[in-house]
Each structure stands twice: as C-alpha cells, then as structure tokens.
Coordinates of C-alpha atoms and ligand atoms in Angstrom, one line a residue:
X1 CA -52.9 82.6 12.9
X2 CA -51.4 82.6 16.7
X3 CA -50.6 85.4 18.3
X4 CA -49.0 84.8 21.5
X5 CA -47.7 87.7 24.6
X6 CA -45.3 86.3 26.0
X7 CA -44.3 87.6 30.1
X8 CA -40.8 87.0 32.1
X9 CA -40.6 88.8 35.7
X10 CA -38.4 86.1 37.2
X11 CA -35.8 88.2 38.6
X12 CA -34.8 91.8 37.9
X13 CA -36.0 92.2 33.6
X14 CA -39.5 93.1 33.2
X15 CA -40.0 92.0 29.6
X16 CA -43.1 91.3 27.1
X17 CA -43.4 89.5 23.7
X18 CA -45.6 89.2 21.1
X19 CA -45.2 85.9 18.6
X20 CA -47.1 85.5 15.7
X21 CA -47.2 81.9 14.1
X22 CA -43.5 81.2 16.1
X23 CA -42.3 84.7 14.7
X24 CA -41.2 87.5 17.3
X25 CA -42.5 90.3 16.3
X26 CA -41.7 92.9 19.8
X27 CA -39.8 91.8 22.4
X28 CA -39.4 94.7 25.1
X29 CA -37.1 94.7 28.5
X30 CA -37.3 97.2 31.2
X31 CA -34.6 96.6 33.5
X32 CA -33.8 97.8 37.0
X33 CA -30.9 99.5 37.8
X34 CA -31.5 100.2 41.5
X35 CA -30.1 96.8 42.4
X36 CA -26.7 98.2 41.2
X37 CA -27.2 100.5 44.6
X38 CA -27.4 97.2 46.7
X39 CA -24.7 95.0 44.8
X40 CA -26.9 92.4 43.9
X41 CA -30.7 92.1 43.5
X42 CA -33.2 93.0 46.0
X43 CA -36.3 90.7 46.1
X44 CA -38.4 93.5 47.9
X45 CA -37.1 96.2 45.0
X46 CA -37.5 93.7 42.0
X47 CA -41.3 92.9 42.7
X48 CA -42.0 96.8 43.4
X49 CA -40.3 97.6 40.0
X50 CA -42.1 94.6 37.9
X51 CA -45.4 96.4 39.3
X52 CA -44.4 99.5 38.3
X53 CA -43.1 98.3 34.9
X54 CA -45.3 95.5 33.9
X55 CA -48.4 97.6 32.3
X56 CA -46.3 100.2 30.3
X57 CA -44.2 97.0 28.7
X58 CA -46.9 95.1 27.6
X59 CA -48.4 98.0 25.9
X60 CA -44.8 98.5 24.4
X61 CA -44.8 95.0 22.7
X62 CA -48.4 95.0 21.5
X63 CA -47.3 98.7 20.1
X64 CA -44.3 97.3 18.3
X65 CA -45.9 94.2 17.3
X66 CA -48.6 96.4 15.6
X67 CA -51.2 93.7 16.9
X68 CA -54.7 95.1 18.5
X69 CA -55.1 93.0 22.4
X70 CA -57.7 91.6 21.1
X71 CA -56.2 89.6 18.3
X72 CA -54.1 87.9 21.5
X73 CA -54.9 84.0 21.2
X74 CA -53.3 83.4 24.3
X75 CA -50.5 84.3 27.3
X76 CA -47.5 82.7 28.1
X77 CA -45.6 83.8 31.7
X78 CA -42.7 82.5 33.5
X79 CA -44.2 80.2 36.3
X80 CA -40.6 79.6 37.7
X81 CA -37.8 79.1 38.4
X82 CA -37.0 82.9 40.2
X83 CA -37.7 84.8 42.5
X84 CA -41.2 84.3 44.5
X85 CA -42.7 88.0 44.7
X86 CA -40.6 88.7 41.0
X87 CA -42.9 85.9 39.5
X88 CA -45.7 86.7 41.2
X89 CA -46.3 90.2 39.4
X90 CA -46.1 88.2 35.8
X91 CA -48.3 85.5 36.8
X92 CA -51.1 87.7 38.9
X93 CA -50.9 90.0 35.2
X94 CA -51.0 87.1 32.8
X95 CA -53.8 85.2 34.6
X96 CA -56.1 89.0 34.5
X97 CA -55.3 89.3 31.0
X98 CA -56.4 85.9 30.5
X99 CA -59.2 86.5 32.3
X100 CA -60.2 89.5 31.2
X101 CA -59.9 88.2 27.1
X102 CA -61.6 85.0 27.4
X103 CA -58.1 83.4 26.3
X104 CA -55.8 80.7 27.4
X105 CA -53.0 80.9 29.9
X106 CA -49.8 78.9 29.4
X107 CA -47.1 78.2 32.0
X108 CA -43.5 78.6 30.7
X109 CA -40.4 77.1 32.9
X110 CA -37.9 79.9 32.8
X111 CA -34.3 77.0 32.2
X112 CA -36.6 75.3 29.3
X113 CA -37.2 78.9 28.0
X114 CA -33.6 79.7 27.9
X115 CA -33.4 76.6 25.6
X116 CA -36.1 77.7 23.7
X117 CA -34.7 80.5 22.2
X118 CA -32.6 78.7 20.0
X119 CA -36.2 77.9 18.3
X120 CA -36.7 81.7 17.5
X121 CA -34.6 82.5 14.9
X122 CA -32.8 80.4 11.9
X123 CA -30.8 77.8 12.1
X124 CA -32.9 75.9 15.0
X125 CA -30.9 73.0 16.3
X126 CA -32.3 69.6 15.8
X127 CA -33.1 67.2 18.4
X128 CA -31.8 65.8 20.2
X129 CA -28.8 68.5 20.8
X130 CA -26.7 69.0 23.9
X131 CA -27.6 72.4 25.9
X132 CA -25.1 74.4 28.5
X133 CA -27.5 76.6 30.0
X134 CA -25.1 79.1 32.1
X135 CA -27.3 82.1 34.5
X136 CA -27.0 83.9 37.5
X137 CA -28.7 81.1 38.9
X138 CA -27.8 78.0 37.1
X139 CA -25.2 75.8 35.4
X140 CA -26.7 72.9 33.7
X141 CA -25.4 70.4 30.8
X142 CA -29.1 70.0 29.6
X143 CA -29.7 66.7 27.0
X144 CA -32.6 68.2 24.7
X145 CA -34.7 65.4 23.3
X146 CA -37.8 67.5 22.1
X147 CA -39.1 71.1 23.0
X148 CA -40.3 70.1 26.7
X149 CA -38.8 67.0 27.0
X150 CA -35.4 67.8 28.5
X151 CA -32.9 65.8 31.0
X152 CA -30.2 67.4 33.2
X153 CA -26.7 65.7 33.1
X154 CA -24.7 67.8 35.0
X155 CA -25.4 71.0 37.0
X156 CA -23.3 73.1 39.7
X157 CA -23.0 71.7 43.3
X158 CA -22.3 75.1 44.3
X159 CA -22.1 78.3 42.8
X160 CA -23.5 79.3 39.2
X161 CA -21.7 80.1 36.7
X162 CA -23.1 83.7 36.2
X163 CA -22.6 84.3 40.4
X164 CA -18.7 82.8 39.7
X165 CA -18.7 86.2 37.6
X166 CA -20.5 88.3 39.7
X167 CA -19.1 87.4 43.0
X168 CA -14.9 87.9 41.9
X169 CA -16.3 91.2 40.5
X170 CA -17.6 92.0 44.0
X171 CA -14.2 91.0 45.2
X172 CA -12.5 93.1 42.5
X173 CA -14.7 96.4 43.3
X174 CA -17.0 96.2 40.3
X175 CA -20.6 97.1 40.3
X176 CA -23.3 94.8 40.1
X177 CA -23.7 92.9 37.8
X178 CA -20.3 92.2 37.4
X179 CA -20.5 88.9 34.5
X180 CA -20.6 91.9 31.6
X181 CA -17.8 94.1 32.9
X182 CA -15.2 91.3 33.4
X183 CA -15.6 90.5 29.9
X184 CA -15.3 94.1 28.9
X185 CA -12.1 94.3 31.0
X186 CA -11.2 90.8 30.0
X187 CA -10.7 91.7 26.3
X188 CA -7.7 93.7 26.9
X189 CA -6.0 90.9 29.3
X190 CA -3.8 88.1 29.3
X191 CA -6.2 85.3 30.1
X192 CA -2.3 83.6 30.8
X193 CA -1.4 85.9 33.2
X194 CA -3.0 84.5 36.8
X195 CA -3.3 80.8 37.4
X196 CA -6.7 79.4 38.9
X197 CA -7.3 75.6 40.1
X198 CA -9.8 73.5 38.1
X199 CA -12.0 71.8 40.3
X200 CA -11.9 68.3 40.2
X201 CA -15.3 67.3 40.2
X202 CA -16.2 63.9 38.8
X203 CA -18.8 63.3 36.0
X204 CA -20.9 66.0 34.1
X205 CA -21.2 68.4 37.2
X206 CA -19.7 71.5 38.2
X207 CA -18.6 73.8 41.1
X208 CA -17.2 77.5 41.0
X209 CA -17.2 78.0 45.0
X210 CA -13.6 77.5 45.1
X211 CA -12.6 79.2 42.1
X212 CA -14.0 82.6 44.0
X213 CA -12.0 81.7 47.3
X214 CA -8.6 81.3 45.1
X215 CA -9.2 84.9 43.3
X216 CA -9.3 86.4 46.8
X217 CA -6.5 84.6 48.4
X218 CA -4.7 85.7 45.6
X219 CA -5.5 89.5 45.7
X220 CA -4.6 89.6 49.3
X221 CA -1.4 87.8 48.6
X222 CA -0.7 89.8 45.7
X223 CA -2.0 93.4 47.6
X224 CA 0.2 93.0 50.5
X225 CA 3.2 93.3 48.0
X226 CA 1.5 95.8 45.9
X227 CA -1.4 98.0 47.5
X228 CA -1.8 98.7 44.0
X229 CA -2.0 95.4 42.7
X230 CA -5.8 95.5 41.1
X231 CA -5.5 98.7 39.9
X232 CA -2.3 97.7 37.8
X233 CA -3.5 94.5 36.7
X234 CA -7.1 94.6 36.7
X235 CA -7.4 93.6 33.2
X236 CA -5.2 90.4 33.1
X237 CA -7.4 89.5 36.7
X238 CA -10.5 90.0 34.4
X239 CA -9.1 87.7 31.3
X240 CA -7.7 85.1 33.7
X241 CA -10.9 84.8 35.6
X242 CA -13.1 84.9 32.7
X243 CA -10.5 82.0 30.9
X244 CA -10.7 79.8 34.0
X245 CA -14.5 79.7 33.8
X246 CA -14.6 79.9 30.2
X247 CA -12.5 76.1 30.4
X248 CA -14.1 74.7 33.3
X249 CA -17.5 74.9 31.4
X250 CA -16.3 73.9 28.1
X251 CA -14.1 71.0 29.4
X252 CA -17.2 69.7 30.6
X253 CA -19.2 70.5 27.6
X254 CA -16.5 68.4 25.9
X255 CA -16.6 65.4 28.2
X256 CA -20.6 65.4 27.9
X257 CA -20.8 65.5 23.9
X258 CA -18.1 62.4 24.3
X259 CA -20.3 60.5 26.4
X260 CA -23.1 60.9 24.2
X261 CA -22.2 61.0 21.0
X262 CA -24.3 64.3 20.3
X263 CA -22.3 66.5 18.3
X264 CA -25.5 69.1 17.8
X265 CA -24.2 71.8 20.6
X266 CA -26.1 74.8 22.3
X267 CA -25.5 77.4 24.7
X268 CA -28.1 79.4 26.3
X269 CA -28.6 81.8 29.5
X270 CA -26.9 85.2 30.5
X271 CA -23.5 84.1 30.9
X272 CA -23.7 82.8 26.4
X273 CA -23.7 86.6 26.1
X274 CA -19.9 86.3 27.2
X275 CA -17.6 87.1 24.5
X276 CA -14.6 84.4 25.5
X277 CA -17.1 81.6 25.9
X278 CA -18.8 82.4 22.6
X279 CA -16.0 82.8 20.8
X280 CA -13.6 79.6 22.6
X281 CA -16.9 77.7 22.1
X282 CA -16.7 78.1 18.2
X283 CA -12.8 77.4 18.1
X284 CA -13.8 74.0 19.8
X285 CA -16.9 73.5 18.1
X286 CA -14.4 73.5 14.2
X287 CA -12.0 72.1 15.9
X288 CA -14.5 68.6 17.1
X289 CA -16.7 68.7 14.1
X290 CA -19.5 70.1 16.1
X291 CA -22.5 72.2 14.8
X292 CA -22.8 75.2 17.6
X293 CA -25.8 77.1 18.5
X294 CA -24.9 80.6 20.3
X295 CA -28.5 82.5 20.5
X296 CA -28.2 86.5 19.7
X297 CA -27.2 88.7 22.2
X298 CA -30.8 90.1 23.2
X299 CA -31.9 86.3 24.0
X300 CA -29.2 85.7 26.0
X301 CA -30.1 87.3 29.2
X302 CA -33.7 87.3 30.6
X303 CA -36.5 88.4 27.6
X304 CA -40.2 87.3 26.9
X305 CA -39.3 86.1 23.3
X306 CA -38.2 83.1 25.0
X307 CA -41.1 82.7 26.5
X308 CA -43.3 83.8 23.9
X309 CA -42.0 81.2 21.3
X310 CA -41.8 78.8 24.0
X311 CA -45.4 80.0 24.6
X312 CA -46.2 79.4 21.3
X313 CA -45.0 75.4 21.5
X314 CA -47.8 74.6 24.2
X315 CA -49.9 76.4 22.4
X316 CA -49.4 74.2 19.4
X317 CA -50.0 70.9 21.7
X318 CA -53.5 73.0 23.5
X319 CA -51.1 72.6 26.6
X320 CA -52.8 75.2 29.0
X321 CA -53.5 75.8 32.4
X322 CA -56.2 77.0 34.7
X323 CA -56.6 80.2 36.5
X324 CA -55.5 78.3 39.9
X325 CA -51.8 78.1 39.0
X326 CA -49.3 79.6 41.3
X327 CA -45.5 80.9 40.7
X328 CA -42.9 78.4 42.2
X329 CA -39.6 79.8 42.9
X330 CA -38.0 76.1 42.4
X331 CA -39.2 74.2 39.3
X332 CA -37.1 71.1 37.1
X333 CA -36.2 71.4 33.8
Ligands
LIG1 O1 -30.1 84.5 32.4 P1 -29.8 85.8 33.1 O2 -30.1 87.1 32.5 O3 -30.6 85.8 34.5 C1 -30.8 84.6 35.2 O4 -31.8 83.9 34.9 O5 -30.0 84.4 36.1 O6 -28.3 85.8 33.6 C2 -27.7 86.8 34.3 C3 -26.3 86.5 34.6 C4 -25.5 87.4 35.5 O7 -24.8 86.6 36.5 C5 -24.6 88.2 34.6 O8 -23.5 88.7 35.3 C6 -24.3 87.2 33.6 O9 -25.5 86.5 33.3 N1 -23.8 87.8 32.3 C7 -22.5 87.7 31.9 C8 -22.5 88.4 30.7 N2 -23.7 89.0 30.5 C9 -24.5 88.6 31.5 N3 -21.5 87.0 32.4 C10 -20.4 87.1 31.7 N4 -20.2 87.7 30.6 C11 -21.2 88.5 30.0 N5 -21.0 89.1 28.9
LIG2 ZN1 -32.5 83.6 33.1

C-alpha cells in the first residue's frame, strides 16, 4: 500500500491530500480571501496565509483520510511553477515532514499536475491525448505522451487565459477574482450581443492582451452615450467576453487536434471550471468525434489531489529527490 500527502502552496490555495494506491481519499483547500481587498493576489499576504494555514490543513487531510502520519510513505509538494515565497512555505513543510518521518520527498510541477488530475478519477484519458491547460497564469496546448513526458505546442504570447477573465472584470468593476463571476453573469447574456476581434496569431499559440484593450475601448465608447451603459448591459458584456475567449481557445484546440491527428481531448486548470468552455467544448467534442476529458469542478482550480496522485506516479517510478531541493517560480512542463 502507498499512502501519499500531497501539498500545493503555489499561489493563493493552501491545500493537502492524502492518496492511497492512486485513490484520493481527503483533499482540503483553505483559500484566502484577503486578496479580494487588493484586487489581485499579494505575494507578501499569500506566503503569510500559507504559514498560517499549512499545519491546520494537513491535519485536516490526514483526519479525513482516516490515515495515522505515520502510515505516510512519502510527500509530494509543488516545486513550481508560482509564486517564490507561496512555494516556499509548501516546500520548507514537505521537506520537515520528510525529515522528520524518515520518508521520501517528491517534487511535483504545478502545469503537469493540472494534467494529472485527469488520472484521479474514471475515465483516465489514454496517451497520448491533447491537453489545454487554461490558469491565471497559463495557456498551453500541451501534447501528453506519458504522465511526465509532456510537450508544449502552443502557449499565450501575452496574457493568460484566466488574467483575460480577471483583468475585463477589473475593468467591469468586479471583485477579484473576476474568471467565476463573468461566467455567473455570463449565463444570463447574449454571448451575440458585443463583438470582440480574434487575434490573428499564427500556429498553435495564443494572445488575450488585445482582447482586454477592445472591452475597454468599448465601454468608454459605449459610456460616453450611456453613463449607464455596464449597469444595463452588464450581463450580455459578461456572455460576450466569456464567448470570445471561450472561441479563441477552442478554435485553437481545433486547429491542434487537426494537425495531430489526436482526437483523445483534455482540459485542465482554473479557467476548465468555466461553464461556456465546458459545455462549447462538449458540443465540439460530438460534433468532431472527439473523446473529451473535463476534470470535476474541485480539480479544476488549485488542490493537492493533483499533486498527490501526481505524487503517487513518481512514487511508482522511486523518482524522489533530496533534502537540497529549492522552489522555482519558473519551471517547463
Ligand atoms: O488554476 P488556478 O486555480 O490557479 C492558477 O494556477 O493560476 O486558476 C485560477 C484562474 C483565475 O484566473 C480564475 O479567475 C479562473 O481560473 N477561473 C475561472 C473560473 N473559475 C476560475 N475563469 C472563468 N470561469 C470560471 N468559472
Ligand atoms: Zn493552477
């Protein structure tokens, strides 16, 4: 038997897992709502809070699990990608425990993670399978050979996907984070309502930068007619926005299973929680003969089952690493 806790402090979700033989047994997430204060997350607020909340969600997920600490085989943490003094709570905790039980420490890459939660619950995609990781932080078109062997063929030149959300909420007056609101507001729109540009980027990559400046161009345009312009049409903004993203990623998605021939298709990261790009995803998906993959809501955004079962994988291969390992706030796929 493997029992495996499982640690993600990359940005602002404290979270802990326990896996048992590739099962998820807890998976807990404190998150931090004093960045909705700031707009936005604060580096020097996240770490604080992943100190304060680390010890009391470990002990969660070991309590839910119904596991004792010392039947822990090993810990998996999120080495990177994120932020520096975020991962550095998750890594200083994992490498005590480690430490401290006489057990192995595994390193888990936070984008490969995201992935890896399509390998917690049934029915796991087989390799190799085409990947559109979409997060605050990233936009990828990820070609998934094997569990770690993965190769990027597209990713945003700008802008992620999940900041296109958040930043035209900004503009719009929302709170932070703003990606879950729009769709919220977005479901009682009329995605046909507003017209956005589609970037004309060639090959597999993306860019959202301009699709932010056009919303607020527009607003301005549309307020100096109407001071109450948002306030009256807030929701078709909302379904508009989210429909223009919604298309630029699937239109890409579409030109990347073509050029491949991989008809196996995933989504994974915060922005798969969205309800028009889950649900456009499986008109497209019956519509091309594709098998989609859409992880549950509670692996979508940042967790430690992903990097528990991910966790779990190494584990399986005795991949480990030593007590000398340090966070990196960049790191590859
Ligand atoms: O993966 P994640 O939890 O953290 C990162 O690794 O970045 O992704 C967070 C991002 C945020 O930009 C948030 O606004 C977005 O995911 N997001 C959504 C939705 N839920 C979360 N965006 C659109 N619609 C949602 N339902
Ligand atoms: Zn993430």
């Amino acid at each position: 038997m493997a029992v495996i806790l499982g640690i993600e402090s990359s940005c602002d979700e404290t979270s802990a897992s326990i896996c048992i033989d590739g099962e998820i047994k807890s998976n807990i997430i404190a998150g931090q709502a004093i960045h909705a204060n700031y707009g936005g997350v604060v580096p020097e607020l996240a770490s604080r809070a992943h100190q304060q909340n680390i010890i009391p969600t470990v002990d969660q997920a070991i309590l839910e699990a119904k596991v004792n600490k010392n039947d822990i085989d090993a810990v998996a943490f999120t080495r990177g990608p994120g932020l520096l003094g975020a991962l550095l709570v998750g890594t200083s905790f994992a490498k005590g425990f480690a430490l401290a039980r006489n057990v192995p420490l595994i390193e888990v890459n936070h984008m490969q993670a995201h992935i890896l939660a399509h390998f917690i619950d049934e029915p796991k995609p087989a390799f190799p399978f085409l990947c559109l990781t979409v997060s605050g932080g990233h936009t990828q078109i990820v070609l998934v050979k094997d569990y770690f062997e993965m190769e990027v063929l597209g990713q945003t030149l700008d802008d992620a996907a999940g900041e296109a959300f958040d930043k035209t909420a900004k503009i719009m007056n929302l709170p932070y984070p703003g990606g879950p609101l729009i769709d919220k507001y977005a479901q009682l729109g009329n995605a046909d309502a507003f017209q956005f540009p589609e970037p004309q980027i060639r090959g597999l990559d993306f860019s959202f930068s301009g699709l932010k400046t056009a919303i607020l161009y527009m607003i301005q345009a549309e307020e100096k007619k109407d001071a109450q312009f948002l306030e009256n049409n807030l929701y078709d903004v909302c379904a508009s926005v989210q429909g223009r993203v919604v298309s630029i990623l699937l239109n890409k998605l579409k030109q990347a299973a073509k050029q491949t021939g991989i008809k196996r298709i995933a989504i994974a990261g915060g922005v798969s929680a969205n309800s028009g790009l889950r649900s456009t995803l499986n008109e497209l998906g019956d519509k091309l003969g594709w098998t989609v993959f859409i992880p549950k809501f509670e692996y979508c955004t940042d967790n430690a089952a992903m990097i528990a079962i991910a966790g779990y994988h190494k584990f399986l291969k005795a991949d480990f690493v030593d007590q000398g390992v340090a966070p990196l706030a960049r790191m590859h796929v």
